[in-house]
Structure formats: structure tokens, C-alpha cells
Short mmCIF file of C-alpha atoms and ligand atoms in Angstrom, two decimals:
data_model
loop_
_atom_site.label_atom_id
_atom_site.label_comp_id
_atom_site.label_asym_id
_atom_site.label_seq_id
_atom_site.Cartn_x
_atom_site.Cartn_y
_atom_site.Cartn_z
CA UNK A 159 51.37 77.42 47.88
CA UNK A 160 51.57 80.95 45.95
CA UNK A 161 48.96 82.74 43.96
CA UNK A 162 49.69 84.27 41.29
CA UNK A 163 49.44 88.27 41.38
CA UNK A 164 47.30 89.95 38.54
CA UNK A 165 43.72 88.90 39.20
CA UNK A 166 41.65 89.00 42.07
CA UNK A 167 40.96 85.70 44.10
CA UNK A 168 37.47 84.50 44.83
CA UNK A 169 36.76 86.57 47.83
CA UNK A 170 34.28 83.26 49.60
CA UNK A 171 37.36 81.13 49.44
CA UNK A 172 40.14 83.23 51.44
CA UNK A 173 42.46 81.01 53.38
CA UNK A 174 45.04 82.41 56.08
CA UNK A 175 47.71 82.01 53.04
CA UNK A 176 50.16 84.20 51.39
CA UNK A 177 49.43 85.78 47.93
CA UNK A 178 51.04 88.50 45.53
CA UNK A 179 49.49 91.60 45.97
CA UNK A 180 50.29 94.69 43.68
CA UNK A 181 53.27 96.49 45.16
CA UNK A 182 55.47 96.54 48.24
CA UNK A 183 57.51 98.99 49.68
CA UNK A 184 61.03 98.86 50.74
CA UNK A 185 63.55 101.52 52.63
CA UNK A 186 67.44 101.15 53.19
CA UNK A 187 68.60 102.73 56.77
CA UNK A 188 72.08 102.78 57.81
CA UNK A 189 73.32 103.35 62.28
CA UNK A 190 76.17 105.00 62.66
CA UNK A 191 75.89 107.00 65.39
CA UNK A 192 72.02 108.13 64.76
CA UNK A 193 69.94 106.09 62.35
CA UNK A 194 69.27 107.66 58.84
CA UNK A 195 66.85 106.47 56.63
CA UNK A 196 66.39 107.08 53.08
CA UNK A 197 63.05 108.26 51.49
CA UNK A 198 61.49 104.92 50.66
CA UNK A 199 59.70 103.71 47.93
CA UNK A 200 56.74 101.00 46.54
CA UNK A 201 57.89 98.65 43.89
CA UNK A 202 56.39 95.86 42.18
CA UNK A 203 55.98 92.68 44.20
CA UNK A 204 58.81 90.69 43.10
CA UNK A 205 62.01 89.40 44.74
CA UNK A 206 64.57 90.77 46.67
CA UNK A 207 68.52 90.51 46.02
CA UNK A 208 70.87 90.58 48.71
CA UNK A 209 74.65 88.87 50.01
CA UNK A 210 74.40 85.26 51.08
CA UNK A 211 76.29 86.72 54.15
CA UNK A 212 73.84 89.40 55.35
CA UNK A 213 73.81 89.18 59.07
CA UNK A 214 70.16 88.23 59.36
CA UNK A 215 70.12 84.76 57.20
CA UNK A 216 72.97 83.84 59.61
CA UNK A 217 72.05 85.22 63.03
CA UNK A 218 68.01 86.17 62.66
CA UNK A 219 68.11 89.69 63.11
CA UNK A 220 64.79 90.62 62.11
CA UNK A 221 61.97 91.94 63.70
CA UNK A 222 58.45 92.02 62.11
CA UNK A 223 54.92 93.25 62.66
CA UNK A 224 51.32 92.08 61.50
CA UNK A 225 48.17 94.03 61.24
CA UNK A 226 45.51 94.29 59.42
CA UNK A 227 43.17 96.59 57.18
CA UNK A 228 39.49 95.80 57.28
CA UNK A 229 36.65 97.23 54.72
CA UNK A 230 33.90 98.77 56.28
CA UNK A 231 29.84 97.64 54.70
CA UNK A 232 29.97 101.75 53.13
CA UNK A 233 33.77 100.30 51.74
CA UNK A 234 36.05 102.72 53.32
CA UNK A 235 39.32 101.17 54.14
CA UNK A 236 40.00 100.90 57.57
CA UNK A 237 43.63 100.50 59.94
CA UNK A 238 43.45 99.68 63.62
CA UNK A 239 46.07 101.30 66.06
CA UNK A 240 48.66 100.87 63.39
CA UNK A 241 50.66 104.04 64.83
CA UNK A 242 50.94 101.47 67.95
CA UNK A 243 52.57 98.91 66.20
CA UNK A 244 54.80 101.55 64.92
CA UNK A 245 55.82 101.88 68.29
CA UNK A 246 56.37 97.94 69.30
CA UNK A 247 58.28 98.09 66.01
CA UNK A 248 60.75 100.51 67.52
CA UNK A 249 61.12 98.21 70.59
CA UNK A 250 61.70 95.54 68.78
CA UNK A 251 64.40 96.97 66.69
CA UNK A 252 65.85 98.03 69.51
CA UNK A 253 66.28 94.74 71.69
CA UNK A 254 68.22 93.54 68.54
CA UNK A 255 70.12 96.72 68.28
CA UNK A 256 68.66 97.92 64.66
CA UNK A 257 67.98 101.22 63.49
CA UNK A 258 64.49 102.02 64.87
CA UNK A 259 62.00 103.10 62.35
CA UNK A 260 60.53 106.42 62.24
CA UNK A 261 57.01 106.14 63.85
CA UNK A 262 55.94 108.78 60.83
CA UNK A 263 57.53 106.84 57.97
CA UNK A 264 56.14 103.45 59.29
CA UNK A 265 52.64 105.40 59.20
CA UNK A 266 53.12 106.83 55.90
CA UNK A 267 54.73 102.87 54.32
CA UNK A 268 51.42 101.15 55.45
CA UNK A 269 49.22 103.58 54.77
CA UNK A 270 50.83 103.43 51.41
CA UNK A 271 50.86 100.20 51.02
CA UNK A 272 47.10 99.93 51.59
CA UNK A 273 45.93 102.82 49.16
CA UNK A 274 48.50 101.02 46.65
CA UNK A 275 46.56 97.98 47.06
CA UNK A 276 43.19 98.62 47.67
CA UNK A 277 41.60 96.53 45.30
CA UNK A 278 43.13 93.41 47.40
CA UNK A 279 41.15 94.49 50.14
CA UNK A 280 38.34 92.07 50.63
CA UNK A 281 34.81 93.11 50.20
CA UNK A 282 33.65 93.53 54.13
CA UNK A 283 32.60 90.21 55.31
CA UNK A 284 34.93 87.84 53.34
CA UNK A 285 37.92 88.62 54.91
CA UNK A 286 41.10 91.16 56.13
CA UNK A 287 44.11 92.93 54.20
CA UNK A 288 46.67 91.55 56.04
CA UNK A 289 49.52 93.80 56.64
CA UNK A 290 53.79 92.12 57.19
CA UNK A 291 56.33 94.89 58.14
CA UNK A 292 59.70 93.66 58.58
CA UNK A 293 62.99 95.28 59.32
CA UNK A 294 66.43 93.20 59.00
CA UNK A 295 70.60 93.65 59.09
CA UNK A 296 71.52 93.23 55.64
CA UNK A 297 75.17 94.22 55.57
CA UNK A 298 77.36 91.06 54.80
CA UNK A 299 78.99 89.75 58.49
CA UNK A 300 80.50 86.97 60.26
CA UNK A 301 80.90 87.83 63.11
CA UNK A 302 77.97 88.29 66.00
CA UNK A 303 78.08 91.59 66.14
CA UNK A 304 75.31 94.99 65.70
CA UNK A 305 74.85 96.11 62.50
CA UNK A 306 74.91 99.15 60.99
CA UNK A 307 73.02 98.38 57.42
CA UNK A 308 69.17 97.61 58.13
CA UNK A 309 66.16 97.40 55.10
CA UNK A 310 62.38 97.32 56.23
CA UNK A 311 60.12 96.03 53.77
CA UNK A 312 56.40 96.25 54.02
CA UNK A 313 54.16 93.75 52.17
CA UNK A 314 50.07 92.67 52.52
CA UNK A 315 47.84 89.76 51.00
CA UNK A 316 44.23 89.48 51.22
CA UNK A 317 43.76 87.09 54.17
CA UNK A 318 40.31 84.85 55.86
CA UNK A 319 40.23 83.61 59.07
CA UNK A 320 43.60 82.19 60.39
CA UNK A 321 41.32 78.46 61.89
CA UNK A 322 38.34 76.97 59.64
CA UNK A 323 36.99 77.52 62.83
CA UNK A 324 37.75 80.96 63.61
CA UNK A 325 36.46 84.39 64.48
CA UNK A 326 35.06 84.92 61.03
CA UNK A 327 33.63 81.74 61.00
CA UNK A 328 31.89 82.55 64.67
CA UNK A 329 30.43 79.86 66.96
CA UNK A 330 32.14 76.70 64.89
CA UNK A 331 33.21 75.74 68.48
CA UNK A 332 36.93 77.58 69.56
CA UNK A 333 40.24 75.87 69.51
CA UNK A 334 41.97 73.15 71.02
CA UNK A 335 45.11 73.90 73.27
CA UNK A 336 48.56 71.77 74.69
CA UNK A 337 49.79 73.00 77.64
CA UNK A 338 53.68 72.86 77.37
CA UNK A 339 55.62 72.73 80.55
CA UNK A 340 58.18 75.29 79.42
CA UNK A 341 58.86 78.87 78.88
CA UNK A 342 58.36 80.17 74.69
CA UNK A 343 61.16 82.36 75.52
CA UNK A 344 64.40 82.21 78.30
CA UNK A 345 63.99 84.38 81.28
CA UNK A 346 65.67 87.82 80.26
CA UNK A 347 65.66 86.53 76.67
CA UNK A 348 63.29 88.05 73.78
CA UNK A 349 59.83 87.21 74.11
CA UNK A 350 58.60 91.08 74.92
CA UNK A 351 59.38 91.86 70.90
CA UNK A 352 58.73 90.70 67.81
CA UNK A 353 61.45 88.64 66.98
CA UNK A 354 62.06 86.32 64.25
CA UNK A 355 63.92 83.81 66.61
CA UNK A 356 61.05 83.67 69.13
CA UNK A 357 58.69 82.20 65.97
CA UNK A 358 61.59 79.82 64.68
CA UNK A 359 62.07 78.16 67.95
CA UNK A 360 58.29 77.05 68.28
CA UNK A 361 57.75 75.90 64.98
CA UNK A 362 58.73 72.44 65.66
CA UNK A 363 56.76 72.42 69.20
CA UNK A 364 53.45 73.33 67.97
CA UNK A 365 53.54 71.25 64.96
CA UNK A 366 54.17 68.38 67.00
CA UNK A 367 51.07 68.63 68.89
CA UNK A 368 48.83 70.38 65.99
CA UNK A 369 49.91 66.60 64.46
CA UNK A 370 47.78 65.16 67.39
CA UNK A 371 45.13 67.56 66.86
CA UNK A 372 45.47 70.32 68.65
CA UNK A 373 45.63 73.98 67.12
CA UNK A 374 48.33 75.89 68.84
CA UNK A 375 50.13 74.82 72.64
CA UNK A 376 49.99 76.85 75.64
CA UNK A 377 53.45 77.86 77.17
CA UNK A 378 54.01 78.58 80.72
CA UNK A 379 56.12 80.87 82.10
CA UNK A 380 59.65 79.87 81.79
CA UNK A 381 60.98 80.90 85.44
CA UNK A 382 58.49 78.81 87.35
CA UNK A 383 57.30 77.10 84.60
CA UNK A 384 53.67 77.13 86.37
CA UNK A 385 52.00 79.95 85.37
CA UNK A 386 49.78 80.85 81.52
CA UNK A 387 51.67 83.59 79.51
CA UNK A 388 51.04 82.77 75.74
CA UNK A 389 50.06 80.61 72.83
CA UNK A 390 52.30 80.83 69.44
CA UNK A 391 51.11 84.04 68.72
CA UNK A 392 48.01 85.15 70.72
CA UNK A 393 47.95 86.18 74.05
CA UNK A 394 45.64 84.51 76.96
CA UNK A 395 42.40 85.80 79.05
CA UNK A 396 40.72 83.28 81.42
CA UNK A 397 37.13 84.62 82.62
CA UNK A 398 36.89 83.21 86.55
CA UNK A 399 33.45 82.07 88.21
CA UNK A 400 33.68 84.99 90.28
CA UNK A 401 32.87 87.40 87.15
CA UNK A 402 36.72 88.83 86.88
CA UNK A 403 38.90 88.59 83.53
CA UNK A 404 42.52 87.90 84.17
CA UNK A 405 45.09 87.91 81.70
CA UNK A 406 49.35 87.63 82.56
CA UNK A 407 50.72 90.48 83.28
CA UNK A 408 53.11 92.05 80.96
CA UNK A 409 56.86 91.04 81.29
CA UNK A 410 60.29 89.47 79.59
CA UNK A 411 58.09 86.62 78.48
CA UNK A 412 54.92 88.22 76.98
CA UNK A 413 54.46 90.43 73.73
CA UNK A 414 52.68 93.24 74.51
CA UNK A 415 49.54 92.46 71.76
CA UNK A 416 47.60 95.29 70.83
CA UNK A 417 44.57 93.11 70.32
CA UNK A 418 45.00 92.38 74.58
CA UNK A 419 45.38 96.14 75.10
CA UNK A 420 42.45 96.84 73.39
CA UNK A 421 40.35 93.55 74.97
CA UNK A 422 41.51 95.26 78.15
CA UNK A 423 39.45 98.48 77.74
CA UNK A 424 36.75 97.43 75.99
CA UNK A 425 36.13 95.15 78.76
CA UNK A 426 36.66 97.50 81.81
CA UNK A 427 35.74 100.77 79.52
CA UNK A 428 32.50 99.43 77.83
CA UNK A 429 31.19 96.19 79.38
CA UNK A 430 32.48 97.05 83.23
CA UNK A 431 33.87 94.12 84.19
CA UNK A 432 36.90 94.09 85.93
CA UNK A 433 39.96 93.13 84.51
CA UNK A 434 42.74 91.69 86.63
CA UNK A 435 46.45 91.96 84.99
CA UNK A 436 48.16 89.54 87.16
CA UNK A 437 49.84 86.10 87.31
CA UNK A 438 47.22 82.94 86.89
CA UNK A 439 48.46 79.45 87.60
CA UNK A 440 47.51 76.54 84.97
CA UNK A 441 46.07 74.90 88.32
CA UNK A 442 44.14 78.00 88.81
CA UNK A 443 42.81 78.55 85.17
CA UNK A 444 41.68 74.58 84.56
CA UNK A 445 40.11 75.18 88.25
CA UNK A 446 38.30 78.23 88.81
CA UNK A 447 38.22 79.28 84.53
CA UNK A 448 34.44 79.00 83.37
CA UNK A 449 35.71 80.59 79.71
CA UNK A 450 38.90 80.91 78.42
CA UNK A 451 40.17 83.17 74.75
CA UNK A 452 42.90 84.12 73.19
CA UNK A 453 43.57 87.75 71.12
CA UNK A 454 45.68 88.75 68.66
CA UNK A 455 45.89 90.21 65.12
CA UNK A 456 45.30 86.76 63.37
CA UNK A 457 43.23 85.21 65.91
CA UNK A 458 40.63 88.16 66.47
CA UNK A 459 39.36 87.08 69.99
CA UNK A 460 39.22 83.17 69.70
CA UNK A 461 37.40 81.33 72.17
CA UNK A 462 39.43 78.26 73.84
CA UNK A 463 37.44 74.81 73.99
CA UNK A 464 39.74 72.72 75.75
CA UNK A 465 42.88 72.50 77.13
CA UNK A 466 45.31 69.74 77.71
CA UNK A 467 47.62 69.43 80.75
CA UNK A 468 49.42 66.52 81.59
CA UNK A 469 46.97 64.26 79.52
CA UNK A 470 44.07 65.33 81.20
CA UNK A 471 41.59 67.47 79.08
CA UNK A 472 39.48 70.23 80.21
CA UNK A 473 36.79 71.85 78.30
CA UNK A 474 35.31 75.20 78.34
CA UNK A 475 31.90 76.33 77.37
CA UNK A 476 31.61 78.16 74.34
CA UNK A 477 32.08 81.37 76.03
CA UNK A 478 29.39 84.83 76.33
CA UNK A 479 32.37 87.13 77.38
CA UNK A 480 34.29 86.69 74.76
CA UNK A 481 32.03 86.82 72.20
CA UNK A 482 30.47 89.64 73.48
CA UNK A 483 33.83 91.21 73.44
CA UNK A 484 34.37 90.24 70.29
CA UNK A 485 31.42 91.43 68.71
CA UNK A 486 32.78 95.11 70.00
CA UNK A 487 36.10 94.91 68.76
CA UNK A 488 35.09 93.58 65.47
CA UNK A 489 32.52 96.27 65.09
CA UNK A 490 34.92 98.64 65.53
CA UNK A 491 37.65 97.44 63.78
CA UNK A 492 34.90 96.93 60.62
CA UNK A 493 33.30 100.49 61.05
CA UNK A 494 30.34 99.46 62.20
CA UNK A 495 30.39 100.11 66.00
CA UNK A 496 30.99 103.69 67.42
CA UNK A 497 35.11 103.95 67.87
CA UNK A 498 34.81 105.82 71.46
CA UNK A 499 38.43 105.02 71.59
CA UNK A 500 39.95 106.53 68.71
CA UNK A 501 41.44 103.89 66.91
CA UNK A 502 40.73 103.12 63.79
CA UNK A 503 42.32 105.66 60.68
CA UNK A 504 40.38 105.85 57.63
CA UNK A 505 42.52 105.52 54.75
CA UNK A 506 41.33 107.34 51.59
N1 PMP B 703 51.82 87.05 71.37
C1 PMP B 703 52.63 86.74 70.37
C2 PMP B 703 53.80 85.88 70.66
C3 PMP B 703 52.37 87.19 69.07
O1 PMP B 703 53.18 86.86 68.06
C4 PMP B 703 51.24 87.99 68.84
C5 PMP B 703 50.92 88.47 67.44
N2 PMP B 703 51.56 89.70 67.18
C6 PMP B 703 50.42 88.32 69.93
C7 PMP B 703 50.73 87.83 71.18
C8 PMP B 703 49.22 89.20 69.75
O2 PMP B 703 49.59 90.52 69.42
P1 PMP B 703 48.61 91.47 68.60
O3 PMP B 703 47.32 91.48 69.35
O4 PMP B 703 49.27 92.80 68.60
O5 PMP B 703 48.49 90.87 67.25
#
């Protein structure tokens, strides 16, 4: 369901759900030999028009990216590393052959976007200003082919936490996890970007268990189909008895999530523990795994309570690491830690 734009929602009700927000902002691009872009613009949220026969209705290609905008307790308006998701942006376009994005004019659309909208930026402590770029061939085609005719579109909707028992609704207990014996993406395929086909194909997966009560699966990887790579959308960290923090590596099969980056060096940088990038075996995680979390931009850092494999469920205790973690990473994303790392922009 839709919300109507105009007036402001009651901030201590948020859900994770989509709502009109004041304006958007749109930009054509056209690749013929080198991209060019035009000058972009912000509109009023509304609809779009385009050919029944643009390429991406028929062939999904369409990249997208998700951030977020957070209001501090002092209510400046604060972005988190958006310049690097400017960046997986380009990489994405690019596996799909689209016009990259200028990192600058990505920069300038969301910053945009979130002055143009600042009143739909929830009062610190009720929720985030969720943040949708997208970039998609729009020129009519049928054959499969590259494009040459592209649009990127940037939208945002006041958003709370993504589970009723989520990161902004701390210690409710974590989620609850299916481990699927198969990849989320084919070996060489497209699950390093953010691809719209990567999010169709698991639709019908994860609803199938989140029927049974689970709230997202667990994929392997798809060449051995024995070791953790990802949820959905959130990437994996398993916390061993030995002390260390492993996550999967980066590869064909894992997006490269900023949130992980950033769990990465808060860990090593700030608490000292050390932080393993390697392969971890579902065997190995159920085994030797005293806590278990996932990260990303909707998740925060999301403790795991149990997993499923082959019937068989394991549970985790609700886990110090990660919300230790967490409680740095949200304090820095909200303003109210020290940001030794540089990454937050104040927009003003
Ligand atoms: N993996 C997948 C498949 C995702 O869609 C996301 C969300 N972008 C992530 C991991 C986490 O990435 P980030 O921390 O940048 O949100």
C-alpha cells in the first residue's frame, strides 16, 4: 500500500514501506561512443511515461542503489559513504553495458534529493530517509542487444526498521534464517552488482520459506554449493569461539555492501579484533559460530538467531559483537559518535 504525498506520516509508526515524498529527480543519458548526460532535474513525484518496448521491461536492464539519510539529535541531515555507492553504481552499469553515471552528478542528484525533501526526514530516533537510485535502457528494442538510451531516476521515502524486530527496535531477539543449497547468482553471472535480475530471481525463494517463518534464506555459494556468501540483500559475518570475525570473501557471487566494508574497519580499526575475509563452510559456521549478523543498508547490523540447514535448527546467542559493532556504526551514521573515518557528509 501507498501513502499519499502532502502531509507528514506519524513519525512512531514508520514501516519499511514505500511513500510519496516531495520531488524526484530524473536525467536522460545517451552511449554512443562516450556517455553524455544531460543536466538533470527534480520534478514532482508523479509517474513516469515511457514505450511499452523499452529494453528494460523486456530484458531487466536496470541497476539500482539504496542508502540512506539519517537526522542527527542537533537535526542536521546526515549521508553515509554515498560517493561509494556512486562508485558500485558505475560497476553496475557497467556489467549491463549502460552509460555509467558521473560519480559528481550522482553526488549532486542525492544530495538534492535530500535538501528537496528534508522535511520527510524522520525526527532522529523514529526512523531513516531512505534513498532508491536507479538507472535503466529506455530506448524501444527487441532484440538482446546494449543500449544506447539510459534514464536514472532518484527517489526517497521516510523509512523504520526493515524487521519488527530489527536494528531500531534493538534486542527484540535477531532473525530467523533458511539455508538454501544453491548459489543466488550463476558462477560468472551477476551477483557482484546491483542488478534488478539478481532481486527478481529470489523473490519466489525467500517468500517460500518467510511463509514457514523464517525472515530471509541463506544462499551458498553456487560453485560448490557449500560455503555462506549472502542473504537476499545483506551480507554475512560469523564471530568464531576463537575470538576472529569472518565474513566471505569478495567475488562473482557477493555484492560488495558498504555496510560490510565499513563493519570491516570498525571492527579491526576501533574494537581490534581481527577480521578474517575468507571462505567459511555452513559446516564450519553452525560448528565453530558462537554469533552470527548480517549488514547492509536496510538491515543495519542484524543479529542472526537461528539458522536452518537441512531441517536441523541452530541457534545463536543474542550476540555482544555485533551489537557492540552496531552501536558504533549507528553512532556514526546518526552523528553521535566521533566519524574517525570520514564518512558521513552533512547536508545543509
Ligand atoms: N548483498 C546484497 C545482495 C544486497 O542487495 C545488499 C544491499 N545493497 C547488500 C548485500 C548490502 O549492501 P550495503 O551494505 O551496501 O547496503
Amino acid at each position: 500500500m501507498t501513502e499519499q504525498r502532502g502531509s507528514l506520516p506519524d513519525w512512531e509508526r514508520l514501516g519499511f514501506t514505500f511513500r510519496e515524498t516531495d520531488e524526484y529527480y530524473r536525467c536522460g543519458g545517451e552511449l554512443e561512443r562516450d556517455p553524455v548526460w544531460d543536466s538533470g532535474e527534480f520534478l514532482p513525484f508523479g509517474t513516469v511515461s515511457l514505450s511499452p518496448a523499452a529494453a528494460f521491461f523486456s530484458y531487466g536492464l536496470g541497476i539500482f542503489e539504496g542508502l540512506k539519510a539519517r537526522r542527527a539529535p542537533d537535526g542536521r541531515v546526515l549521508l553515509f559513504r554515498h560517493r561509494d555507492n556512486a562508485r558500485r553504481f558505475q560497476r553496475s552499469a557497467k556489467r549491463l553495458l549502460l552509460a555509467p553515471f558521473p560519480e559528481e552528478q550522482f553526488t549532486e542528484a542525492v544530495e538534492g534529493l535530500v535538501r528537496r525533501n528534508e522535511r520527510w526526514v524522520p525526527p532522529n530516533g523514529t526512523g531513516t530517509f531512505y534513498i532508491r537510485p536507479l538507472e535503466h535502457a529506455i530506448e524501444p528494442k527487441v532484440g538482446i542487444r546494449p543500449c544506447s538510451s539510459f534514464w536514472v531516476l532518484v527517489f526517497g521515502c521516510p523509512v523504520a526498521s526493515y524487521f519488527d524486530s530489527g536494528p531500531e527496535n534493538p534486542g527484540q531477539g535477531g532473525v530467523r534464517l533458511k539455508v538454501l543449497e544453491q548459489g543466488r547468482c550463476a558462477p560468472g553471472g551477476t551477483g557482484a552488482v546491483k542488478v534488478m535480475g539478481n532481486y527478481a530471481g529470489g523473490i519466489a525463494l525467500a517468500h517460500r520459506w518467510q511463509q514457514e517463518g523464517f525472515d530471509d534464506v541463506l544462499y551458498l555459494d553456487a560453485r560448490h554449493v557449500k560455503y555462506v556468501t549472502e542473504t537476499s540483500g545483506s551480507n554475512v559475518f560469523v564471530k568464531l569461539k576463537s575470538g576472529h570475525l569472518i565474513t566471505p570473501p569478495l567475488d562473482d557471487q557477493i555484492l560488495a555492501g558498504l555496510t560490510r566494508d565499513s563493519v570491516i574497519r570498525i571492527a579491526r580499526d576501533t574494537l581490534g579484533v581481527t577480521v578474517e575475509e575468507r571462505e567459511i563452510s555452513v559446516a564450519e559456521a553452525l560448528e565453530d559460530g558462537e554469533e552470527v549478523f548480517c549488514t547492509g543498508t536496510a538491515w543495519s547490523v542484524q543479529p542472526v538467531r537461528e539458522i536452518d540447514f537441512r531441517g536441523r535448527d541452530h541457534r545463536f546467542a543474542i550476540p555482544d559483537l555485533q551489537r557492540a559493532i552496531r552501536d558504533e556504526l549507528e553512532g556514526i551514521q546518526f552523528g553521535t559518535r566521533p566519524d574517525t573515518f570520514g564518512w558521513t557528509t552533512v547536508v545543509d
